[in-house]
XYZ file of C-alpha atoms in Angstrom:
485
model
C 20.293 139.530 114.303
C 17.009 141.242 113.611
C 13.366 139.866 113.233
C 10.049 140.032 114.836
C 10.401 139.734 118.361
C 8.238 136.581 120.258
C 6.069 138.308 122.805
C 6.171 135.141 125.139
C 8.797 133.205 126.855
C 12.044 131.486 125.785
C 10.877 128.660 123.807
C 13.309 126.145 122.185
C 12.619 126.842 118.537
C 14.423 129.833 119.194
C 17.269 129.025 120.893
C 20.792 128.456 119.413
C 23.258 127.487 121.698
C 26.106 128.152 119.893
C 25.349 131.462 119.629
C 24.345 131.748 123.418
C 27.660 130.429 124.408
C 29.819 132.589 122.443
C 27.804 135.675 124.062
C 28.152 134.561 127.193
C 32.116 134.040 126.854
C 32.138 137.605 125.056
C 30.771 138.932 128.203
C 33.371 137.047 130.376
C 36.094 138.483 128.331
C 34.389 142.124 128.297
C 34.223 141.543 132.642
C 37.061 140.248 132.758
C 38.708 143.678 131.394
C 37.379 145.368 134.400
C 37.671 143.285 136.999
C 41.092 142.125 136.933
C 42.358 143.904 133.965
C 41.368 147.583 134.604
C 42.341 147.034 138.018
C 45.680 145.893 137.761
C 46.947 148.381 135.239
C 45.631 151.071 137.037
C 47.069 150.118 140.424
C 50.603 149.926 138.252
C 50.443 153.478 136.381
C 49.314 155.537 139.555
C 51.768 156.932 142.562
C 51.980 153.123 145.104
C 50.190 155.181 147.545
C 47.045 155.143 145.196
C 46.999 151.634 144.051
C 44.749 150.531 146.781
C 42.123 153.217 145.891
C 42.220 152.826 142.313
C 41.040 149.628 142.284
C 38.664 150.147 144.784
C 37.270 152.749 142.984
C 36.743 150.345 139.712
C 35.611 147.014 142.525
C 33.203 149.530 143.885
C 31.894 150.809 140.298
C 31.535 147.183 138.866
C 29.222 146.197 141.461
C 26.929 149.008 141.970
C 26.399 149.224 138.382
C 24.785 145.574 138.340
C 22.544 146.301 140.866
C 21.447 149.797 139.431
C 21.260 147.736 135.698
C 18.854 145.153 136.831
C 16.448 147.239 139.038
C 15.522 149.870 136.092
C 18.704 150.715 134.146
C 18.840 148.442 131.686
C 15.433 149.423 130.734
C 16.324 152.870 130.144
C 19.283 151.878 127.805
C 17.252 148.733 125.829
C 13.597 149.316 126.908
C 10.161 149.871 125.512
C 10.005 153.582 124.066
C 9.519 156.239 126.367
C 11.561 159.209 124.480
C 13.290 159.911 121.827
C 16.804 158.865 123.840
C 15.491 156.805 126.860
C 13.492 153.689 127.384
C 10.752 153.309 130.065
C 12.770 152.085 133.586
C 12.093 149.295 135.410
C 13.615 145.552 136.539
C 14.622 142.974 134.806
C 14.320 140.455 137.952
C 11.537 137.845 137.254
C 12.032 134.700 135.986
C 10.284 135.331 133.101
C 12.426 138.012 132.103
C 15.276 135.856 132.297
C 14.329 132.864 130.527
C 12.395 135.010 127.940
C 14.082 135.177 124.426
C 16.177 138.027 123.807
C 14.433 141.412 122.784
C 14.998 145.037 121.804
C 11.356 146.321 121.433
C 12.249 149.697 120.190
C 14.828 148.326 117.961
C 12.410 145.609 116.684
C 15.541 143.206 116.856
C 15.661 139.974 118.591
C 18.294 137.340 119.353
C 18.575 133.566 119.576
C 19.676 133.157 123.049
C 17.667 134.352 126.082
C 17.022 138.157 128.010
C 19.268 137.189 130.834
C 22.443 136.765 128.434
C 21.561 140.271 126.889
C 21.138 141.592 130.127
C 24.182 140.828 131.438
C 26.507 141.051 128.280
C 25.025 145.043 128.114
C 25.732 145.162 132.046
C 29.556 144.173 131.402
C 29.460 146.863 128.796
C 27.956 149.668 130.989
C 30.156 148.602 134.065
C 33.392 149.524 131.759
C 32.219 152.857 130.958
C 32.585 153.783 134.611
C 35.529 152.228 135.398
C 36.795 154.000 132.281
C 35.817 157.407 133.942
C 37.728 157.101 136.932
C 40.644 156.774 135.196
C 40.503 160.654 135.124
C 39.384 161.050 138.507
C 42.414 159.291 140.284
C 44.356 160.343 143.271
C 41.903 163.036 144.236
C 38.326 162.381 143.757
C 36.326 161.464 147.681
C 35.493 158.009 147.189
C 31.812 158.918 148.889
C 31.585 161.817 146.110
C 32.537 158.591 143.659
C 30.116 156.100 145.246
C 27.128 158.508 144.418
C 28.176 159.947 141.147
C 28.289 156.173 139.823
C 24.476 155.202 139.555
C 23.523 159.339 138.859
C 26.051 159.631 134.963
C 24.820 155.590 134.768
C 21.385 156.823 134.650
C 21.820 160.143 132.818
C 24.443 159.906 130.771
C 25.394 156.357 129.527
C 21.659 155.153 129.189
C 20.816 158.085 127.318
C 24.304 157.134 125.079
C 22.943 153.330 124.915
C 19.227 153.774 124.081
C 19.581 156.476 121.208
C 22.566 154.674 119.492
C 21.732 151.407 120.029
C 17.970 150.976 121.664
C 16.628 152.147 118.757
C 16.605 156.285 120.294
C 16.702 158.722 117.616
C 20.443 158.186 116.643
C 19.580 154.545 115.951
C 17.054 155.831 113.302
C 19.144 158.261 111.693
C 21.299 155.797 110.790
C 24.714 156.217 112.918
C 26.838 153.238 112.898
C 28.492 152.536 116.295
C 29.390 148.709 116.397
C 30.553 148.303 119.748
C 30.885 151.234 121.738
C 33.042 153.671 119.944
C 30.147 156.547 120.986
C 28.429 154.746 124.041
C 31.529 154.069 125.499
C 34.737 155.507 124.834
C 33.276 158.916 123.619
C 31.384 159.463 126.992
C 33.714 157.896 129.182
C 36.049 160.312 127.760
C 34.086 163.126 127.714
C 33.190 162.589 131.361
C 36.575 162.066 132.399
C 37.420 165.768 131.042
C 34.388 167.406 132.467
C 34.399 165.872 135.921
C 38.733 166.592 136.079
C 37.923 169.945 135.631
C 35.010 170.319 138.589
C 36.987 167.976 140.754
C 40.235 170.088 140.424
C 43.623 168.564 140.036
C 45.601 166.359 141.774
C 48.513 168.010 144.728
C 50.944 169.964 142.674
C 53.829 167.734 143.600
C 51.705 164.598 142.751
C 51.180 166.049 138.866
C 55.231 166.817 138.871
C 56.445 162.906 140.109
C 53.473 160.346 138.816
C 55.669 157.555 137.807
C 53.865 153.961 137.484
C 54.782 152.577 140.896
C 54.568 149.040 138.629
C 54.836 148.729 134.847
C 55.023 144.854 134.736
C 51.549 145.669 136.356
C 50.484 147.958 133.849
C 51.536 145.154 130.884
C 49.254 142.638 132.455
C 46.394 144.662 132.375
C 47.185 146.066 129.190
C 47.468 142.106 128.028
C 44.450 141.105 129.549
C 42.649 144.393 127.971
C 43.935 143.777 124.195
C 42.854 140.238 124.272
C 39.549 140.596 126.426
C 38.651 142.976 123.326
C 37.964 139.684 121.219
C 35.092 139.241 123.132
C 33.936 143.363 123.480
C 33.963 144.050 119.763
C 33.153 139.899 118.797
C 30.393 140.362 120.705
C 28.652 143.267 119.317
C 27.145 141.008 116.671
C 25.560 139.049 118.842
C 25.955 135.692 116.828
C 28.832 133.939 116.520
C 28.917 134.470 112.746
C 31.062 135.804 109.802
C 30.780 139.492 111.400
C 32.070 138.539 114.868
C 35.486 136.855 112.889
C 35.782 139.802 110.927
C 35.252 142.091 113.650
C 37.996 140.561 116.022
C 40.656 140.197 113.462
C 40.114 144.290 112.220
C 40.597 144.719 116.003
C 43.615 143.013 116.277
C 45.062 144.488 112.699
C 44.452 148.400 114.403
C 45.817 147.343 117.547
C 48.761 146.067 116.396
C 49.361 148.865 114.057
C 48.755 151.749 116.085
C 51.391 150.171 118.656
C 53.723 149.965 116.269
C 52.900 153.643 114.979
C 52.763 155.038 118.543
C 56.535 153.040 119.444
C 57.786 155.233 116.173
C 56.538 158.340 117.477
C 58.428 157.906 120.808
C 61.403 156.759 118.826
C 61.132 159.783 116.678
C 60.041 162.465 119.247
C 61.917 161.360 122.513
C 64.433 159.026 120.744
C 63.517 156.164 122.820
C 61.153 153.630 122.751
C 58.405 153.569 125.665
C 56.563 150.374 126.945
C 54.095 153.102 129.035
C 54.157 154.801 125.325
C 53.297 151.451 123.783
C 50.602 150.272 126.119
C 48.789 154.012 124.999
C 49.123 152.759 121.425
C 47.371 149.449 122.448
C 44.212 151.037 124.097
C 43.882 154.030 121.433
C 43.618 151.247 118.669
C 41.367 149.500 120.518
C 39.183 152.131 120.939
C 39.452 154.139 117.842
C 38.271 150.549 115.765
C 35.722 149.943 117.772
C 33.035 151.664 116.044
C 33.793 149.955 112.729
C 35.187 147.106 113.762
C 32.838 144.697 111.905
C 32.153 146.932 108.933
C 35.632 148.157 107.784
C 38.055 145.981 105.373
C 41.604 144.414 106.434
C 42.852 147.531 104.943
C 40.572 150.033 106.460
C 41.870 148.343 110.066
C 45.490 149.178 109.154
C 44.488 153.268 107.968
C 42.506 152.997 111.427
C 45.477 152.268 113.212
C 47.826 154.571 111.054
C 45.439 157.029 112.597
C 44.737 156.171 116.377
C 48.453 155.715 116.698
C 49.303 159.714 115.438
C 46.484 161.729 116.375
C 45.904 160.734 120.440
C 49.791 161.121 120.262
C 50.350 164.411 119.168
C 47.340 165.733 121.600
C 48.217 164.052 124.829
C 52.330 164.937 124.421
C 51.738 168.264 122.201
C 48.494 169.686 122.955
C 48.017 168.934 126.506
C 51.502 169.903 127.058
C 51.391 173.549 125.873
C 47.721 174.409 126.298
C 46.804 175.976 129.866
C 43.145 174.584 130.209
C 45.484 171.021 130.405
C 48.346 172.101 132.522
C 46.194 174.277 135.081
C 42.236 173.504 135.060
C 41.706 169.633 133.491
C 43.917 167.253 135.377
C 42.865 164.379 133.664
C 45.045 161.168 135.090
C 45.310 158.843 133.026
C 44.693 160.668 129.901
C 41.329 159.156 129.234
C 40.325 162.225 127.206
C 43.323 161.173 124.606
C 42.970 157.628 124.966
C 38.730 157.382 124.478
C 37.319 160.552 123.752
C 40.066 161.888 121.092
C 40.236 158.039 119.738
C 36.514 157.209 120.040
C 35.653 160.180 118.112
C 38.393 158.833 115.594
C 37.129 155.908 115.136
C 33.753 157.142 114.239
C 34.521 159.730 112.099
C 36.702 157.356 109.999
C 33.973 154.844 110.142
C 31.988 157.323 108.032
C 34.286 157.621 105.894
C 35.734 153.253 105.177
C 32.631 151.538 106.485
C 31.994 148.659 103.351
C 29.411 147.938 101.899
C 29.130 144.258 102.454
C 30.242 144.657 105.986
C 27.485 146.537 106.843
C 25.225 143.647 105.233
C 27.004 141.413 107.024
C 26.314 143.191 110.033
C 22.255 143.342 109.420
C 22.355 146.851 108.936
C 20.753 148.961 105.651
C 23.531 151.476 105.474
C 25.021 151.506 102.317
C 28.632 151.766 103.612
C 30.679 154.754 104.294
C 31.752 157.729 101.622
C 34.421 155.238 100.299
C 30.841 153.842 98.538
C 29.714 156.211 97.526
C 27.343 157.205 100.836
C 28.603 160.916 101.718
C 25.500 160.945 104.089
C 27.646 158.708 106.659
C 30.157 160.852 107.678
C 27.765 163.835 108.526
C 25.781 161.156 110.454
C 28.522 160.126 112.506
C 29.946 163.924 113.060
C 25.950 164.456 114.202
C 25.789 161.572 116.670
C 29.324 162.679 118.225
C 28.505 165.990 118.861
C 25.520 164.993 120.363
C 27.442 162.692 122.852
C 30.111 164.974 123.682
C 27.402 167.854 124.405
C 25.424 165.560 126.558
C 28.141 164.157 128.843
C 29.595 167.521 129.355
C 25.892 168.993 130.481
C 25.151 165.752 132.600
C 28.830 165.405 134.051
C 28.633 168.960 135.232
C 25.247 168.830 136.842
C 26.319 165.555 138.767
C 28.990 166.914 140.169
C 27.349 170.002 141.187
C 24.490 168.076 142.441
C 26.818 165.835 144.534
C 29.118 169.080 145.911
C 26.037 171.526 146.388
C 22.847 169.264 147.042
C 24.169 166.411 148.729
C 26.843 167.992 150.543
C 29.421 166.176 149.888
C 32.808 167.117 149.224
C 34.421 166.302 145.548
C 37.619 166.421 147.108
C 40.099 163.773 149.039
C 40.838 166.346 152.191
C 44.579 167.549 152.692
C 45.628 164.653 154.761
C 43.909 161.870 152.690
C 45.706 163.553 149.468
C 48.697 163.613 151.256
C 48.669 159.791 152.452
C 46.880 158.213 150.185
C 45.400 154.636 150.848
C 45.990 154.337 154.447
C 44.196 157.227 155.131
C 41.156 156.420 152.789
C 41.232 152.954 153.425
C 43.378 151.328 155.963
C 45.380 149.330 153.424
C 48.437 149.715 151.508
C 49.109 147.989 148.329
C 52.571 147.316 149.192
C 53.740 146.061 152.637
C 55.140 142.999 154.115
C 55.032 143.751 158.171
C 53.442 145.491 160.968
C 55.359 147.059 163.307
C 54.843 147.248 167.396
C 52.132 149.726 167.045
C 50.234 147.995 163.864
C 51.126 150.226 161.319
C 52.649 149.755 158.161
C 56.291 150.671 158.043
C 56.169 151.599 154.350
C 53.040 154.425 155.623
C 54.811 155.803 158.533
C 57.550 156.459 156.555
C 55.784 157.777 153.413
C 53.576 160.216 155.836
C 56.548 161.622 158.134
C 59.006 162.312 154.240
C 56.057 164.139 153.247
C 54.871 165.754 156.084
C 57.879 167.002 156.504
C 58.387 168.065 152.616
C 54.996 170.579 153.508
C 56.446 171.990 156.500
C 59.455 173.079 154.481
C 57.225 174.673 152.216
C 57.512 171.718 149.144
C 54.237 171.362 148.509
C 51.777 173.601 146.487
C 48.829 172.702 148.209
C 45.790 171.487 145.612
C 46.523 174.814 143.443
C 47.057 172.725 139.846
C 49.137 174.226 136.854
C 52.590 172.298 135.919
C 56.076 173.354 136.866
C 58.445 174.199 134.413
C 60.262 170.781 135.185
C 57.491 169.281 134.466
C 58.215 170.271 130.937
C 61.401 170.032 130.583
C 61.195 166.186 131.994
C 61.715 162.759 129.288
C 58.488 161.318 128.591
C 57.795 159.838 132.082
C 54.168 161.749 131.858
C 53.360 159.212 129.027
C 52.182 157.556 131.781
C 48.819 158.873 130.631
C 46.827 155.585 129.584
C 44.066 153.869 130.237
C-alpha cells in the first residue's frame, strides 16, 4: 500500500492490526519453508551420508542472514537512496526503528503495520534465497567456504536484486513487475546455484552415478510444508490482507496444481511411469514460475502458467542437461536449482509480461497497464530487461565470491577427499541415521559406510572429483529426477 511516508514514530492512527497480523503469519509461513521445510526435503533427496550437512548448511544460512539483515543489510535492499541498485547500509536495531511505522523511502510507499514486521517479513525472504543456493552446492561445497560466501552474495548479489526491483532501484522505476520474488529470488538463487556448481566443481564421480533420495516420505513433507507455506510467501507480497493477497494465493495454488499434474504426464509419457520425486519438481517449478504474477494474472492466466512451468523446466533438466556437456562434466548442479528457479523464475516473468491484467495490477497499487494481453507490449521487453540484468549480475558476483573466498581468503571450495568420501561424520560428527554406539563410540552405520568405500577406492571404483557422467548414468530410469528443490 503506497502513500506518503510519516517521518516519526509508529503512532496509532496508522496502525491496522489486521493487516499486521496477517504479515506477521505470512512471514511465519515464508520461515517456516526454510527452517523445517527446506531442511527436511533436502536431508531426504541427498545420499544419507549428506543429510546431516544439508541441513546444516540451510540452519547455518538462516541464522547468519538475520544477523547480517539487521546490522546494515536490510538497508541496502529497502534503504534511503544511495545508487541506482543499492540503498545506504546501516542497522535497523533501535527501538525506534522498530516501533516506527513501516517505510520504503526510495519507494515512497508505506504500510500500516510497523518497521520491525517489514524487517523481518523481508529477512524471511532473503534467508530463502540462500538456502535456495545451496541446493546446488550439496555434497561437496567446505562448509567454512559456505559460512563466508553467505553474508558476501547476501550483500552483493541479493540486495542489489531487492533494492532495484523492489526498493525503488532503477528496475523499480522502469516499471518491472516482480510480485513476490520471481527475479529477487528464484532467478538469482538459480543463477547462483549454476555459477558457484561450476567454480566449486562437481560432486565424486560415483556420488553423481548413485544419488538416490536416502528418504522420499522426507522429501513429501518438505515439499508439503513448501506448497502450503507459499500462501503466506506470495499472500504476503501485498502487504495487506486485502483482495490482492486472496487472489494471489489462489493463482498460486491453480499453477501449482497444474504444473504437477502436467509434470506427472510428462513422466508418464517419457519414462512410462509416474514419479513422486518427478511430481514434487512439478510442485516447486509452479511455485516459482507464478510467483512473479501471482497477484496480477487471471484464474486462467494461473492455469497457462502452470501448462508452462510444468513442460519447459522438464524438458531442460531430463533433455538438456542430459545431453549437453557443460551439464554432465563442468555444472554439477544438485538439486537442479538452475531448472527448478532460474529456468522457472525466468518463466514466470516473461509470461507475466505477457498475461499480467489490467485490474490486477490496480489491485495491486501499481500504474502498469497490464501485460501485452492489454494491449501494453512495453511489459514484456521490461521484464526480458530486468532478467537479463539479474542473471548477468549473479553470474559476475557469484564468480568473484568464490574466487575471493578460494584465492583471498584461502580457503578451500572443496570438501577434502576423506570428508567427500564420508560425508557427515567426517564434517560433523553426526550421522542422520543411527540407533547405537558401539565399544569404541562410533556409529556402526559410519564404520561400515567408510571401510565399503574405502575399500571400493582401493580397487580402483572411484573417479576421484574428476566430474562428467558415465554412460550408465544415461542409460538409467529416471532416478536422477531427483533434481528438485
Amino acid at each position: 500500500m503506497s502513500g506518503p511516508y510519516p517521518p516519526g514514530p509508529w503512532s496509532p492512527e496508522n496502525s491496522n492490526t489486521g493487516d499486521n497480523a496477517w504479515q506477521l503469519t505470512a512471514a511465519s509461513l515464508v520461515a517456516l519453508q526454510s527452517v523445517p521445510g527446506l531442511c527436511v526435503m533436502y536431508a531426504g533427496l541427498v545420499k544419507h551420508k549428506w543429510a546431516v550437512n544439508s541441513m546444516f548448511m540451510c540452519f547455518y544460512a538462516f541464522a547468519a542472514v538475520l544477523i547480517c539483515w539487521v546490522i546494515w543489510a536490510f538497508k541496502v535492499a529497502f534503504g534511503q537512496y544511495m545508487l541506482p541498485f543499492a540503498g545506504r547500509p546501516g542497522p535497523v536495531l533501535t527501538m525506534d526503528y522498530e516501533l516506527r511505522q513501516s517505510q520504503l523511502p526510495s519507494a515512497g510507499a508505506s504500510q500500516n503495520f510497523p518497521l520491525a514486521t517489514m524487517v523481518y517479513f523481508q529477512y524471511v525472504f532473503a534467508a530463502i534465497t540462500l538456502v535456495l543456493v545451496a541446493g546446488g552446492y550439496l555434497g561437496r561445497m567446505s562448509f567454512r567456504a559456505w559460512a563466508i560466501f553467505v553474508p558476501l552474495w547476501l550483500t552483493f548479489s541479493y540486495c542489489i536484486g531487492a533494492y532495484s526491483i523492489w526498493g525503488g532501484g532503477f528496475l523499480y522505476n522502469l516499471g518491472v513487475i516482480d510480485f513476490c520474488g520471481g527475479y529477487v529470488i528464484h532467478l538469482s538463487s538459480g543463477t547462483a546455484a549454476f555459477t558457484g556448481a561450476y567454480w566449486i566443481g562437481p560432486r565424486l564421480q560415483r556420488d553423481r552415478e548413485d544419488f538416490k533420495p536416502n528418504n522420499i516420505i522426507a522429501v513429501m513433507i518438505g515439499t508439503g510444508i513448501l506448497w502450503i507455506g507459499w500462501n503466506g510467501f506470495n499472500g504476503g507480497g501485498p502487504y495487506s490482507a486485502g483482495a490482492d493477497a486472496s487472489a494471489a494465493i489462489l493463482n498460486t495454488n491453480i499453477t501449482t496444481a497444474t504444473s504437477l499434474l502436467v509434470w506427472t504426464m510428462m513422466d508418464v509419457i517419457f519414462y512410462k511411469k509416474p514419479s513422486i520425486v518427478g511430481a514434487t519438481n512439478g510442485v516447486i517449478t509452479g511455485l516459482v514460475a507464478v510467483t512473479p504474477g501471482a497477484g496480477v494474472i487471471t484464474g486462467w492466466g494461473a492455469i497457462i502458467f502452470g501448462l508452462f512451468s510444468g513442460t519447459v523446466p522438464w524438458l531442460t533438466m531430463n533433455i538438456v542437461a542430459k545431453r549437453t556437456k557443460l551439464f554432465k562434466v563442468y555444472v554439477d548442479d544438485t538439486l537442479g536449482i538452475t531448472h527448478t528457479h532460474m529456468v522457472s523464475g525466468a518463466l514466470g516473468g516473461f509470461l507475466t509480461g505477457l498475461f499480467a491484467d489490467a485490474e490486477g495490477c490496480e489491485a495491486f497499487g501499481i500504474t502498469n497497464h497490464g501485460g501485452a494481453k492489454d494491449g501494453n507490449g512495453r511489459q514484456v521487453w521490461v521484464q526480458i530487461v530486468s532478467a537479463l540484468f539479474i542473471i548477468a549480475w549473479n553470474v559476475v558476483w557469484t564468480s568473484l565470491i568464490m574466487l575471493f573466498i578460494k584465492y583471498v581468503c584461502r580457503v578451500p571450495l572443496r570438501m577434502t577427499e576423506e570428508e567427500l568420501l564420508v560425508g557427515d561424520d567426517a564434517i560433523h560428527g553426526e550421522v542422520a541415521y543411527s540407533t547405537s554406539l558401539d565399544v569404541m563410540g562410533q556409529h556402526p552405520n559410519t564404520m561400515m559406510l567408510q571401510g565399503r568405500e574405502l575399500n571400493e577406492l582401493e580397487r580402483g571404483h572411484d573417479s576421484g572429483s574428476s566430474g562428467g557422467v558415465s554412460p550408465e548414468v544415461k542409460k538409467s530410469p529416471p532416478q536422477q529426477e531427483t533434481k528438485l528443490e
